[in-house]
Amino acid sequence: MTTPAVSASRRIPEEVHRRRWAILGVLMLSLLIVVLDNSILNVAIKTISTPEPTGLGATQSELEWAINAYTLVFAGLLFTAGLLGDRLGRKKVLLGGLAVFGIGSALAAFSGSPGELITFRAVMGLGAAFVMPATLAVLMNVFEREEQPKAIGIWAGGVGLAIAIGPITGGLLLDHFWWGSVFLVNVPIVVLALALMMWLVPDSRDPNPGRLDPVGVVLSVVGLVLLVYGIIKGGQLADFTDPAVLATTGAGLAVLVAFVVFEKRSDHPSIDVTYFRNKVFSAAIAAIALVFFALMGVTFFSVFYTQSVLGYSPLQTGLLMLPLAASQLVFAPRARLLVDRFGNRVTTTAGMVLIAVMLAAFATLEADTPVWLLEVYFFLMGTGMAHIMTPTSVVIMQALPREKAGSASALSNTFRQVGGALGIAVLGSVLSTAYRTGIEDDLDRVPAGLRHTAGESIEATLGVAAKLGPEGGALVGPANDAFLHAMHVTALWGAGVAVLGAVVVALYLPGRPPRPESPEREREPVAAVE
């Protein structure tokens, strides 16, 4: 008697419902390669910054662009990708996105210069933009509403798995192969994901899809690129008052303002700004953006700390980051249990406060700090992140109707990527500026023509020192001291951003779980599943 009643209320076709967990596994594999790419790259940035033939001799600003070319294209196209998925079918968009990502990865592996690497990373971002929102949209259309928090928690745990696998995989590859192998490894994973997806994943679409918004897409991408370029240029010059920096940053802000105005007046906007009238929804989006702002910036400098200051290899660095990923993998699927007991507000605020404390703790690290203490910091940072990502993802995905799942996922990931890109740009520029200020007085022994280059980063200083022979050895100590000071300053900036995030979620997220859906809501039509 019970089974027919359940079947009658189920909105998911029985055949899809039976294989929902296998479908989730395929979606997580697709998510894995998108997240894996950045986590692998984090370990490889020092190698890529070394001169040829070991690396490409990329400067710190070029490294920031190698990361941000991916994230900015990714963020700028997420909404268009989500709408195309709603219109054409999420499975078709997933397959196309994975194929483009795989091609971009192969091209990036054989880049001959930093400029080529930046270009091919943008191609990878293009493919990833069509993968990420579609995975969550498909998830929302194969799980019943009562199972969605559990499925999203497992999905978020997949991010932790990718972060765990990435640095270790990157370290192993760099120990045995050339730097391009960290991109080439994506290709076989893409092939496997494509085969499984064609076999298992059903197609779904929005029965009433929105119109595309090419003007909005162009404005958002141009505005973000100009803004990030200005910020990175300011850090490179150690002068944010330079006319070129002010002009570029100002132009980026002006274009983004124009984007918001255009979206408000458009009858088919990329971003429906009416969503942000909901304070809970806005706070959840802000939390994701702020936590990735802080964490991406800190991850960027922690690789140089472990490899350049502490002297660990890429593989050892990957292993050192394992606690950060392991704690996410363990706690992300379980975070919903704390939400059930204490509510979104307490759970997410506690996570943000924990991240803020750990970022501030980075300001205490020195060249002789015991490595176990760094491991504790990484573990607790991952724990805090797990208790932010799962609750906020559930809030965002359930705030909109199921058939708009692509838009909800795109919003979440857009702000995550924009937050991460700005974190790398802003905190990377803070790091660069503080480092140049700290090392400037010690560069007198460097030939005048090399002083500006030597002051860009610790790797640039050590590279110039190596060319100077025995005389350059005197630069190693000052370079380490200047970097540690710059890292401390940057970590405190990141902690301040996390505190701001804690205030936002404490004020606006709900204090207890929402009430169960009413029968009327349960009878909402599901998006078409083929």
C-alpha positions as a printed NumPy array, in Angstrom:
array([[  0.   ,   0.   ,   0.   ],
       [  2.907,   2.334,   0.734],
       [  4.801,   1.936,  -2.543],
       [  2.056,   3.145,  -4.887],
       [  1.556,   6.242,  -2.711],
       [  5.231,   7.083,  -2.936],
       [  5.259,   6.503,  -6.682],
       [  2.212,   8.706,  -7.102],
       [  3.902,  11.644,  -5.383],
       [  7.239,  11.127,  -7.143],
       [  8.068,  13.683,  -9.806],
       [ 11.075,  11.807, -11.189],
       [ 10.504,   8.977, -13.717],
       [ 10.998,   5.575, -12.076],
       [ 13.743,   4.506, -14.499],
       [ 15.769,   7.668, -13.742],
       [ 15.076,   7.397, -10.01 ],
       [ 16.539,   3.869,  -9.863],
       [ 19.893,   4.947, -11.315],
       [ 20.1  ,   8.331,  -9.606],
       [ 23.201,   7.461,  -7.531],
       [ 25.076,   6.164, -10.574],
       [ 24.159,   9.416, -12.355],
       [ 25.485,  11.387,  -9.377],
       [ 28.773,   9.486,  -9.7  ],
       [ 29.107,  10.493, -13.36 ],
       [ 28.276,  14.104, -12.514],
       [ 30.944,  14.081,  -9.801],
       [ 33.488,  12.724, -12.291],
       [ 32.671,  15.648, -14.608],
       [ 32.973,  18.048, -11.68 ],
       [ 36.208,  16.357, -10.658],
       [ 38.149,  17.386, -13.744],
       [ 36.97 ,  21.009, -13.572],
       [ 38.103,  21.382,  -9.946],
       [ 41.077,  19.049, -10.359],
       [ 42.585,  21.342, -12.974],
       [ 42.948,  24.314, -10.64 ],
       [ 44.113,  22.229,  -7.672],
       [ 46.816,  20.607,  -9.831],
       [ 47.856,  23.993, -11.2  ],
       [ 48.298,  25.351,  -7.674],
       [ 51.153,  22.885,  -7.102],
       [ 52.651,  23.512, -10.55 ],
       [ 52.817,  27.327, -10.478],
       [ 56.305,  27.396,  -8.992],
       [ 57.578,  24.962, -11.657],
       [ 55.939,  26.989, -14.443],
       [ 57.6  ,  30.133, -13.071],
       [ 61.103,  28.645, -13.403],
       [ 63.04 ,  29.392, -16.617],
       [ 63.001,  27.037, -19.601],
       [ 63.454,  24.134, -20.128],
       [ 62.06 ,  23.233, -16.677],
       [ 59.19 ,  25.739, -16.905],
       [ 58.077,  28.732, -18.949],
       [ 59.727,  31.471, -16.899],
       [ 56.321,  32.996, -16.114],
       [ 56.27 ,  36.083, -13.908],
       [ 53.929,  36.344, -10.915],
       [ 51.497,  38.501, -12.896],
       [ 51.543,  35.946, -15.757],
       [ 50.85 ,  33.173, -13.236],
       [ 47.887,  35.145, -11.89 ],
       [ 46.587,  35.505, -15.455],
       [ 47.122,  31.787, -16.157],
       [ 44.735,  31.104, -13.265],
       [ 42.359,  33.999, -13.897],
       [ 42.046,  33.507, -17.681],
       [ 40.294,  30.264, -16.786],
       [ 38.146,  31.641, -13.97 ],
       [ 37.072,  34.848, -15.74 ],
       [ 35.946,  33.1  , -18.928],
       [ 34.328,  30.459, -16.742],
       [ 32.456,  33.046, -14.654],
       [ 31.553,  35.285, -17.582],
       [ 29.921,  32.492, -19.598],
       [ 28.25 ,  30.487, -16.817],
       [ 24.879,  32.15 , -17.278],
       [ 24.842,  31.759, -21.024],
       [ 25.923,  28.144, -20.558],
       [ 23.133,  27.606, -18.019],
       [ 20.55 ,  29.099, -20.364],
       [ 21.796,  27.02 , -23.285],
       [ 21.505,  23.946, -21.107],
       [ 17.959,  24.92 , -20.163],
       [ 17.129,  25.433, -23.863],
       [ 19.08 ,  22.697, -25.685],
       [ 19.279,  20.058, -22.958],
       [ 21.702,  19.737, -20.042],
       [ 23.21 ,  16.453, -21.281],
       [ 24.081,  17.892, -24.702],
       [ 25.708,  20.929, -23.098],
       [ 27.651,  18.724, -20.663],
       [ 29.024,  16.598, -23.499],
       [ 30.046,  19.648, -25.541],
       [ 31.637,  21.369, -22.553],
       [ 33.669,  18.305, -21.633],
       [ 34.942,  17.958, -25.206],
       [ 36.083,  21.61 , -25.348],
       [ 37.701,  21.293, -21.918],
       [ 39.628,  18.225, -23.059],
       [ 40.86 ,  19.953, -26.23 ],
       [ 41.922,  23.031, -24.238],
       [ 43.8  ,  20.814, -21.765],
       [ 45.756,  19.108, -24.545],
       [ 46.689,  22.47 , -26.09 ],
       [ 47.706,  23.94 , -22.708],
       [ 50.005,  20.97 , -22.072],
       [ 52.138,  21.898, -25.086],
       [ 52.185,  25.694, -24.634],
       [ 55.434,  27.275, -25.758],
       [ 55.11 ,  30.532, -23.81 ],
       [ 53.174,  32.073, -20.89 ],
       [ 50.967,  33.865, -23.434],
       [ 49.968,  30.595, -25.094],
       [ 49.276,  29.017, -21.713],
       [ 47.003,  31.92 , -20.753],
       [ 45.121,  31.592, -24.077],
       [ 44.582,  27.845, -23.801],
       [ 43.558,  28.187, -20.161],
       [ 40.81 ,  30.502, -21.416],
       [ 39.69 ,  27.742, -23.811],
       [ 39.537,  25.366, -20.85 ],
       [ 37.43 ,  27.924, -18.989],
       [ 35.057,  28.025, -21.959],
       [ 34.508,  24.276, -21.715],
       [ 34.254,  24.275, -17.92 ],
       [ 31.556,  26.968, -18.05 ],
       [ 29.261,  24.473, -19.782],
       [ 30.109,  21.632, -17.383],
       [ 29.735,  23.08 , -13.886],
       [ 26.157,  24.484, -13.955],
       [ 24.845,  21.508, -15.912],
       [ 26.045,  19.03 , -13.252],
       [ 23.979,  20.696, -10.521],
       [ 21.021,  21.231, -12.863],
       [ 20.954,  17.532, -13.778],
       [ 21.293,  16.625, -10.091],
       [ 18.238,  18.716,  -9.227],
       [ 16.265,  16.909, -11.942],
       [ 17.13 ,  13.322, -10.953],
       [ 16.665,  13.599,  -7.174],
       [ 13.435,  14.212,  -5.291],
       [ 13.402,  17.353,  -3.199],
       [ 13.81 ,  15.515,   0.108],
       [ 17.023,  13.843,  -1.181],
       [ 18.499,  16.984,  -2.715],
       [ 20.368,  18.204,   0.42 ],
       [ 22.056,  14.795,   0.778],
       [ 22.935,  14.686,  -2.935],
       [ 24.26 ,  18.244,  -2.902],
       [ 26.342,  17.392,   0.179],
       [ 27.918,  14.446,  -1.663],
       [ 28.38 ,  16.689,  -4.728],
       [ 30.153,  19.274,  -2.546],
       [ 32.259,  16.481,  -1.064],
       [ 33.393,  15.759,  -4.612],
       [ 35.036,  19.173,  -4.6  ],
       [ 37.022,  18.059,  -1.561],
       [ 37.988,  14.844,  -3.329],
       [ 39.26 ,  16.807,  -6.336],
       [ 41.212,  19.159,  -4.092],
       [ 42.735,  16.112,  -2.388],
       [ 43.65 ,  14.294,  -5.591],
       [ 44.845,  17.373,  -7.488],
       [ 47.955,  18.446,  -5.566],
       [ 49.151,  14.862,  -5.053],
       [ 48.58 ,  13.988,  -8.702],
       [ 50.31 ,  17.2  ,  -9.747],
       [ 53.275,  16.455,  -7.5  ],
       [ 53.648,  12.912,  -8.837],
       [ 53.462,  14.117, -12.425],
       [ 56.001,  16.903, -11.866],
       [ 58.382,  14.447, -10.185],
       [ 58.394,  12.225, -13.288],
       [ 57.302,  14.31 , -16.282],
       [ 57.374,  17.85 , -17.651],
       [ 55.07 ,  20.608, -16.374],
       [ 52.581,  20.128, -19.253],
       [ 51.608,  16.72 , -17.903],
       [ 49.437,  18.435, -15.246],
       [ 47.104,  19.485, -18.079],
       [ 47.452,  16.41 , -20.284],
       [ 46.182,  14.195, -17.434],
       [ 42.715,  15.732, -17.939],
       [ 42.3  ,  14.127, -21.371],
       [ 41.77 ,  10.466, -20.345],
       [ 39.402,  11.566, -17.556],
       [ 37.375,  13.543, -20.121],
       [ 37.152,  10.508, -22.406],
       [ 35.905,   8.295, -19.542],
       [ 33.375,  10.909, -18.389],
       [ 32.006,  11.318, -21.934],
       [ 31.488,   7.562, -22.324],
       [ 29.716,   7.161, -18.973],
       [ 27.571,  10.242, -19.51 ],
       [ 26.297,   9.062, -22.891],
       [ 25.322,   5.767, -21.273],
       [ 23.753,   6.827, -17.953],
       [ 22.731,  10.483, -17.783],
       [ 19.22 ,  11.484, -18.962],
       [ 18.672,  14.738, -20.794],
       [ 16.53 ,  17.481, -19.271],
       [ 15.569,  21.   , -20.222],
       [ 13.473,  23.929, -19.063],
       [ 10.049,  23.824, -20.794],
       [ 10.106,  27.646, -20.77 ],
       [ 13.774,  28.583, -21.291],
       [ 14.96 ,  32.164, -21.157],
       [ 16.359,  34.074, -24.13 ],
       [ 20.104,  34.479, -24.516],
       [ 21.693,  37.783, -23.521],
       [ 24.821,  38.382, -25.651],
       [ 25.125,  42.067, -24.666],
       [ 25.064,  41.168, -20.981],
       [ 27.69 ,  38.457, -21.488],
       [ 30.06 ,  40.829, -23.308],
       [ 29.617,  43.576, -20.689],
       [ 30.25 ,  41.19 , -17.782],
       [ 33.365,  39.621, -19.322],
       [ 34.863,  42.957, -20.435],
       [ 34.146,  44.565, -17.062],
       [ 35.686,  41.719, -15.065],
       [ 38.778,  41.465, -17.291],
       [ 39.444,  45.227, -17.074],
       [ 38.953,  45.238, -13.301],
       [ 41.202,  42.236, -12.691],
       [ 43.826,  43.532, -15.145],
       [ 43.984,  46.844, -13.274],
       [ 44.331,  45.112,  -9.899],
       [ 47.065,  42.739, -11.096],
       [ 48.908,  45.597, -12.857],
       [ 48.828,  47.625,  -9.645],
       [ 50.451,  44.759,  -7.766],
       [ 53.029,  44.271, -10.511],
       [ 54.023,  47.951, -10.358],
       [ 53.578,  48.145,  -6.556],
       [ 51.664,  51.352,  -7.272],
       [ 47.857,  51.394,  -7.318],
       [ 47.86 ,  55.14 ,  -8.018],
       [ 49.544,  54.71 , -11.411],
       [ 47.354,  56.399, -14.092],
       [ 47.156,  53.212, -16.189],
       [ 46.05 ,  51.209, -13.135],
       [ 43.426,  53.759, -12.12 ],
       [ 42.117,  54.092, -15.683],
       [ 41.806,  50.328, -16.242],
       [ 40.254,  49.629, -12.846],
       [ 37.862,  52.561, -13.211],
       [ 36.853,  51.441, -16.692],
       [ 36.189,  47.916, -15.402],
       [ 33.954,  49.225, -12.599],
       [ 32.111,  51.499, -15.046],
       [ 31.439,  48.612, -17.44 ],
       [ 30.19 ,  46.429, -14.562],
       [ 27.834,  49.221, -13.454],
       [ 26.579,  49.432, -17.047],
       [ 26.077,  45.659, -16.962],
       [ 23.898,  45.878, -13.837],
       [ 21.836,  48.742, -15.3  ],
       [ 21.383,  46.857, -18.578],
       [ 20.332,  43.666, -16.77 ],
       [ 17.747,  45.55 , -14.69 ],
       [ 16.142,  46.985, -17.842],
       [ 16.385,  43.854, -20.002],
       [ 13.366,  41.582, -20.433],
       [ 15.721,  38.577, -20.803],
       [ 18.707,  39.287, -18.511],
       [ 21.637,  36.932, -17.967],
       [ 21.288,  37.653, -14.26 ],
       [ 17.779,  38.28 , -12.984],
       [ 18.556,  40.871, -10.316],
       [ 15.135,  40.31 ,  -8.732],
       [ 16.566,  37.122,  -7.216],
       [ 18.756,  39.299,  -4.999],
       [ 15.752,  40.92 ,  -3.329],
       [ 15.682,  37.763,  -1.23 ],
       [ 18.16 ,  38.535,   1.571],
       [ 18.732,  34.864,   2.382],
       [ 19.582,  34.095,  -1.236],
       [ 21.889,  37.139,  -1.476],
       [ 23.667,  36.263,   1.774],
       [ 24.305,  32.689,   0.588],
       [ 25.743,  33.956,  -2.702],
       [ 27.906,  36.516,  -0.856],
       [ 29.211,  33.828,   1.51 ],
       [ 30.379,  31.663,  -1.385],
       [ 32.071,  34.61 ,  -3.113],
       [ 33.83 ,  35.833,   0.033],
       [ 35.075,  32.428,   1.167],
       [ 36.591,  31.721,  -2.249],
       [ 38.06 ,  35.237,  -2.36 ],
       [ 39.954,  34.482,   0.833],
       [ 40.86 ,  30.848,   0.137],
       [ 42.048,  31.208,  -3.468],
       [ 44.367,  34.052,  -2.52 ],
       [ 45.817,  32.081,   0.401],
       [ 46.272,  28.918,  -1.672],
       [ 48.212,  30.999,  -4.2  ],
       [ 50.835,  32.146,  -1.683],
       [ 50.939,  28.93 ,   0.396],
       [ 52.529,  27.043,  -2.521],
       [ 55.424,  29.507,  -2.588],
       [ 55.726,  29.23 ,   1.198],
       [ 56.   ,  25.442,   1.161],
       [ 58.252,  25.196,  -1.903],
       [ 60.358,  28.368,  -1.935],
       [ 60.737,  28.995,   1.816],
       [ 60.431,  25.521,   3.333],
       [ 62.053,  23.777,   0.351],
       [ 59.49 ,  21.021,  -0.214],
       [ 59.042,  19.354,  -3.618],
       [ 55.785,  19.628,  -5.616],
       [ 54.761,  16.129,  -4.473],
       [ 55.499,  16.947,  -0.842],
       [ 53.509,  20.172,  -1.22 ],
       [ 50.579,  18.178,  -2.579],
       [ 50.742,  15.848,   0.408],
       [ 50.903,  18.816,   2.795],
       [ 47.63 ,  20.117,   1.336],
       [ 45.91 ,  16.776,   1.844],
       [ 44.329,  17.754,   5.216],
       [ 42.615,  20.748,   3.544],
       [ 40.936,  18.441,   1.054],
       [ 40.359,  15.486,   3.368],
       [ 38.413,  17.559,   5.874],
       [ 36.154,  18.86 ,   3.086],
       [ 35.62 ,  15.348,   1.804],
       [ 34.686,  14.1  ,   5.282],
       [ 32.561,  16.983,   6.53 ],
       [ 30.796,  18.328,   3.416],
       [ 28.299,  15.438,   3.167],
       [ 27.685,  15.637,   6.944],
       [ 27.225,  19.386,   7.189],
       [ 23.499,  18.994,   6.553],
       [ 23.214,  17.195,   9.935],
       [ 24.429,  20.337,  11.73 ],
       [ 22.059,  22.432,   9.625],
       [ 19.165,  20.191,  10.67 ],
       [ 20.064,  20.697,  14.317],
       [ 21.324,  24.29 ,  14.51 ],
       [ 20.159,  25.952,  11.289],
       [ 21.985,  27.554,   8.379],
       [ 22.95 ,  30.691,  10.27 ],
       [ 24.868,  29.037,  13.125],
       [ 26.501,  26.4  ,  10.913],
       [ 27.662,  28.786,   8.187],
       [ 28.722,  31.571,  10.559],
       [ 30.814,  29.109,  12.561],
       [ 32.449,  27.942,   9.326],
       [ 33.296,  31.513,   8.278],
       [ 34.694,  32.367,  11.711],
       [ 36.839,  29.226,  11.676],
       [ 38.26 ,  30.161,   8.27 ],
       [ 38.963,  33.724,   9.468],
       [ 40.86 ,  32.412,  12.506],
       [ 42.905,  30.006,  10.385],
       [ 43.779,  32.695,   7.847],
       [ 44.929,  34.936,  10.672],
       [ 46.997,  31.999,  11.967],
       [ 48.922,  32.015,   8.664],
       [ 50.312,  35.356,   9.787],
       [ 52.232,  33.496,  12.522],
       [ 54.036,  31.082,  10.185],
       [ 57.816,  31.437,   9.927],
       [ 60.594,  29.56 ,   8.152],
       [ 61.11 ,  27.337,  11.221],
       [ 57.436,  26.718,  12.114],
       [ 56.787,  22.983,  12.734],
       [ 55.073,  21.518,   9.693],
       [ 52.432,  19.747,  11.807],
       [ 51.052,  23.153,  12.766],
       [ 50.556,  24.018,   9.07 ],
       [ 48.711,  20.704,   8.681],
       [ 46.352,  21.605,  11.535],
       [ 45.626,  24.98 ,   9.9  ],
       [ 44.854,  23.326,   6.554],
       [ 42.578,  20.734,   8.18 ],
       [ 40.577,  23.335,  10.079],
       [ 40.307,  25.561,   6.988],
       [ 38.828,  22.653,   5.043],
       [ 36.434,  21.938,   7.893],
       [ 35.22 ,  25.529,   7.855],
       [ 34.79 ,  25.476,   4.086],
       [ 32.742,  22.249,   4.208],
       [ 30.293,  23.866,   6.632],
       [ 29.838,  26.824,   4.298],
       [ 29.569,  25.218,   0.871],
       [ 26.907,  22.588,   1.607],
       [ 24.382,  24.821,   3.469],
       [ 24.733,  27.749,   1.063],
       [ 24.487,  25.48 ,  -2.005],
       [ 21.237,  24.008,  -0.706],
       [ 19.819,  27.48 ,   0.05 ],
       [ 20.678,  28.738,  -3.437],
       [ 19.455,  25.686,  -5.354],
       [ 16.142,  25.486,  -3.483],
       [ 15.451,  29.21 ,  -3.717],
       [ 14.393,  28.92 ,  -7.366],
       [ 11.929,  26.547,  -9.073],
       [ 13.388,  23.208, -10.157],
       [ 13.116,  24.047, -13.863],
       [ 15.403,  27.044, -13.23 ],
       [ 18.097,  24.827, -11.704],
       [ 20.566,  25.824, -14.428],
       [ 20.221,  29.507, -13.521],
       [ 20.573,  28.821,  -9.786],
       [ 23.695,  26.717, -10.364],
       [ 25.134,  29.348, -12.703],
       [ 24.586,  32.073, -10.106],
       [ 26.312,  30.039,  -7.411],
       [ 29.289,  29.18 ,  -9.588],
       [ 29.552,  32.639, -11.162],
       [ 30.035,  34.276,  -7.806],
       [ 32.343,  31.498,  -6.636],
       [ 34.574,  31.985,  -9.685],
       [ 34.423,  35.789,  -9.563],
       [ 35.236,  35.678,  -5.858],
       [ 38.17 ,  33.36 ,  -6.51 ],
       [ 39.467,  35.441,  -9.437],
       [ 39.27 ,  38.659,  -7.437],
       [ 40.901,  36.9  ,  -4.476],
       [ 43.879,  35.873,  -6.598],
       [ 44.05 ,  39.337,  -8.185],
       [ 43.618,  41.391,  -5.005],
       [ 45.497,  39.206,  -2.524],
       [ 48.104,  38.347,  -5.168],
       [ 48.638,  42.073,  -5.716],
       [ 48.842,  42.682,  -1.958],
       [ 51.458,  39.912,  -1.779],
       [ 53.397,  41.356,  -4.728],
       [ 53.302,  44.917,  -3.381],
       [ 54.326,  43.923,   0.15 ],
       [ 57.108,  41.695,  -1.195],
       [ 58.54 ,  44.392,  -3.466],
       [ 58.494,  46.87 ,  -0.581],
       [ 60.297,  44.379,   1.67 ],
       [ 63.01 ,  43.349,  -0.813],
       [ 63.607,  46.726,  -2.48 ],
       [ 66.494,  47.827,  -0.268],
       [ 68.34 ,  44.535,  -0.847],
       [ 68.241,  44.754,  -4.641],
       [ 71.07 ,  47.306,  -4.824],
       [ 73.526,  44.467,  -5.483],
       [ 71.475,  43.4  ,  -8.537],
       [ 72.305,  44.987, -11.956],
       [ 69.98 ,  47.946, -12.614],
       [ 68.341,  46.299, -15.61 ],
       [ 67.215,  43.296, -13.534],
       [ 65.985,  45.06 , -10.39 ],
       [ 62.373,  45.507, -11.424],
       [ 62.074,  41.867, -12.535],
       [ 63.849,  40.604,  -9.406],
       [ 61.38 ,  42.455,  -7.187],
       [ 58.221,  40.899,  -8.655],
       [ 58.194,  37.734,  -6.54 ],
       [ 60.359,  35.467,  -4.418],
       [ 60.839,  33.148,  -7.403],
       [ 62.002,  36.061,  -9.555],
       [ 64.484,  37.136,  -6.858],
       [ 65.846,  33.604,  -6.428],
       [ 66.082,  33.197, -10.204],
       [ 68.172,  36.373, -10.536],
       [ 70.241,  35.342,  -7.495],
       [ 71.081,  32.026,  -9.181],
       [ 72.365,  33.886, -12.255],
       [ 74.635,  36.071, -10.108],
       [ 76.499,  33.062,  -8.707],
       [ 78.071,  33.302,  -5.226],
       [ 77.187,  37.004,  -4.942],
       [ 73.512,  36.15 ,  -5.382],
       [ 73.55 ,  33.881,  -2.343],
       [ 73.264,  36.934,  -0.128],
       [ 69.769,  37.573,  -1.567],
       [ 68.253,  34.287,  -0.403],
       [ 67.822,  35.268,   3.256],
       [ 66.32 ,  38.714,   2.549],
       [ 64.034,  37.176,  -0.087],
       [ 62.66 ,  34.667,   2.427],
       [ 62.185,  37.387,   5.047],
       [ 60.426,  39.701,   2.58 ],
       [ 58.141,  36.897,   1.41 ],
       [ 57.187,  35.885,   4.967],
       [ 56.293,  39.497,   5.768],
       [ 54.249,  39.753,   2.556],
       [ 52.511,  36.445,   3.331],
       [ 51.578,  37.665,   6.818],
       [ 50.086,  40.863,   5.433],
       [ 48.15 ,  38.967,   2.759],
       [ 46.837,  36.397,   5.26 ],
       [ 45.452,  39.164,   7.477],
       [ 43.682,  40.713,   4.482],
       [ 42.143,  37.328,   3.746],
       [ 41.073,  36.967,   7.394],
       [ 39.374,  40.362,   7.221],
       [ 37.381,  39.259,   4.171],
       [ 36.306,  36.061,   5.98 ],
       [ 35.152,  38.122,   8.978],
       [ 33.035,  40.23 ,   6.619],
       [ 31.495,  37.017,   5.292],
       [ 30.739,  35.844,   8.832],
       [ 28.898,  39.101,   9.562],
       [ 26.821,  38.796,   6.365],
       [ 25.654,  35.223,   7.024],
       [ 25.053,  35.875,  10.727],
       [ 22.715,  38.72 ,   9.843],
       [ 20.769,  37.248,   6.938],
       [ 20.788,  33.438,   6.807],
       [ 17.835,  31.663,   8.467],
       [ 18.254,  30.59 ,  12.073],
       [ 16.649,  27.177,  11.627],
       [ 15.827,  24.851,   8.724],
       [ 12.897,  25.896,   6.522],
       [  9.538,  24.213,   7.055],
       [  8.602,  21.25 ,   4.841],
       [  7.138,  22.101,   1.484],
       [  3.378,  22.503,   1.268],
       [  1.331,  20.048,  -0.856],
       [  0.756,  22.791,  -3.415],
       [  4.488,  23.276,  -3.84 ],
       [  5.024,  19.519,  -4.119],
       [  2.756,  19.449,  -7.152],
       [  4.951,  21.869,  -9.14 ],
       [  5.731,  20.502, -12.623],
       [  9.178,  19.028, -13.07 ],
       [ 11.447,  20.006, -15.948],
       [ 11.135,  17.677, -18.913],
       [ 13.37 ,  14.614, -18.593],
       [ 14.049,  12.636, -21.713]])
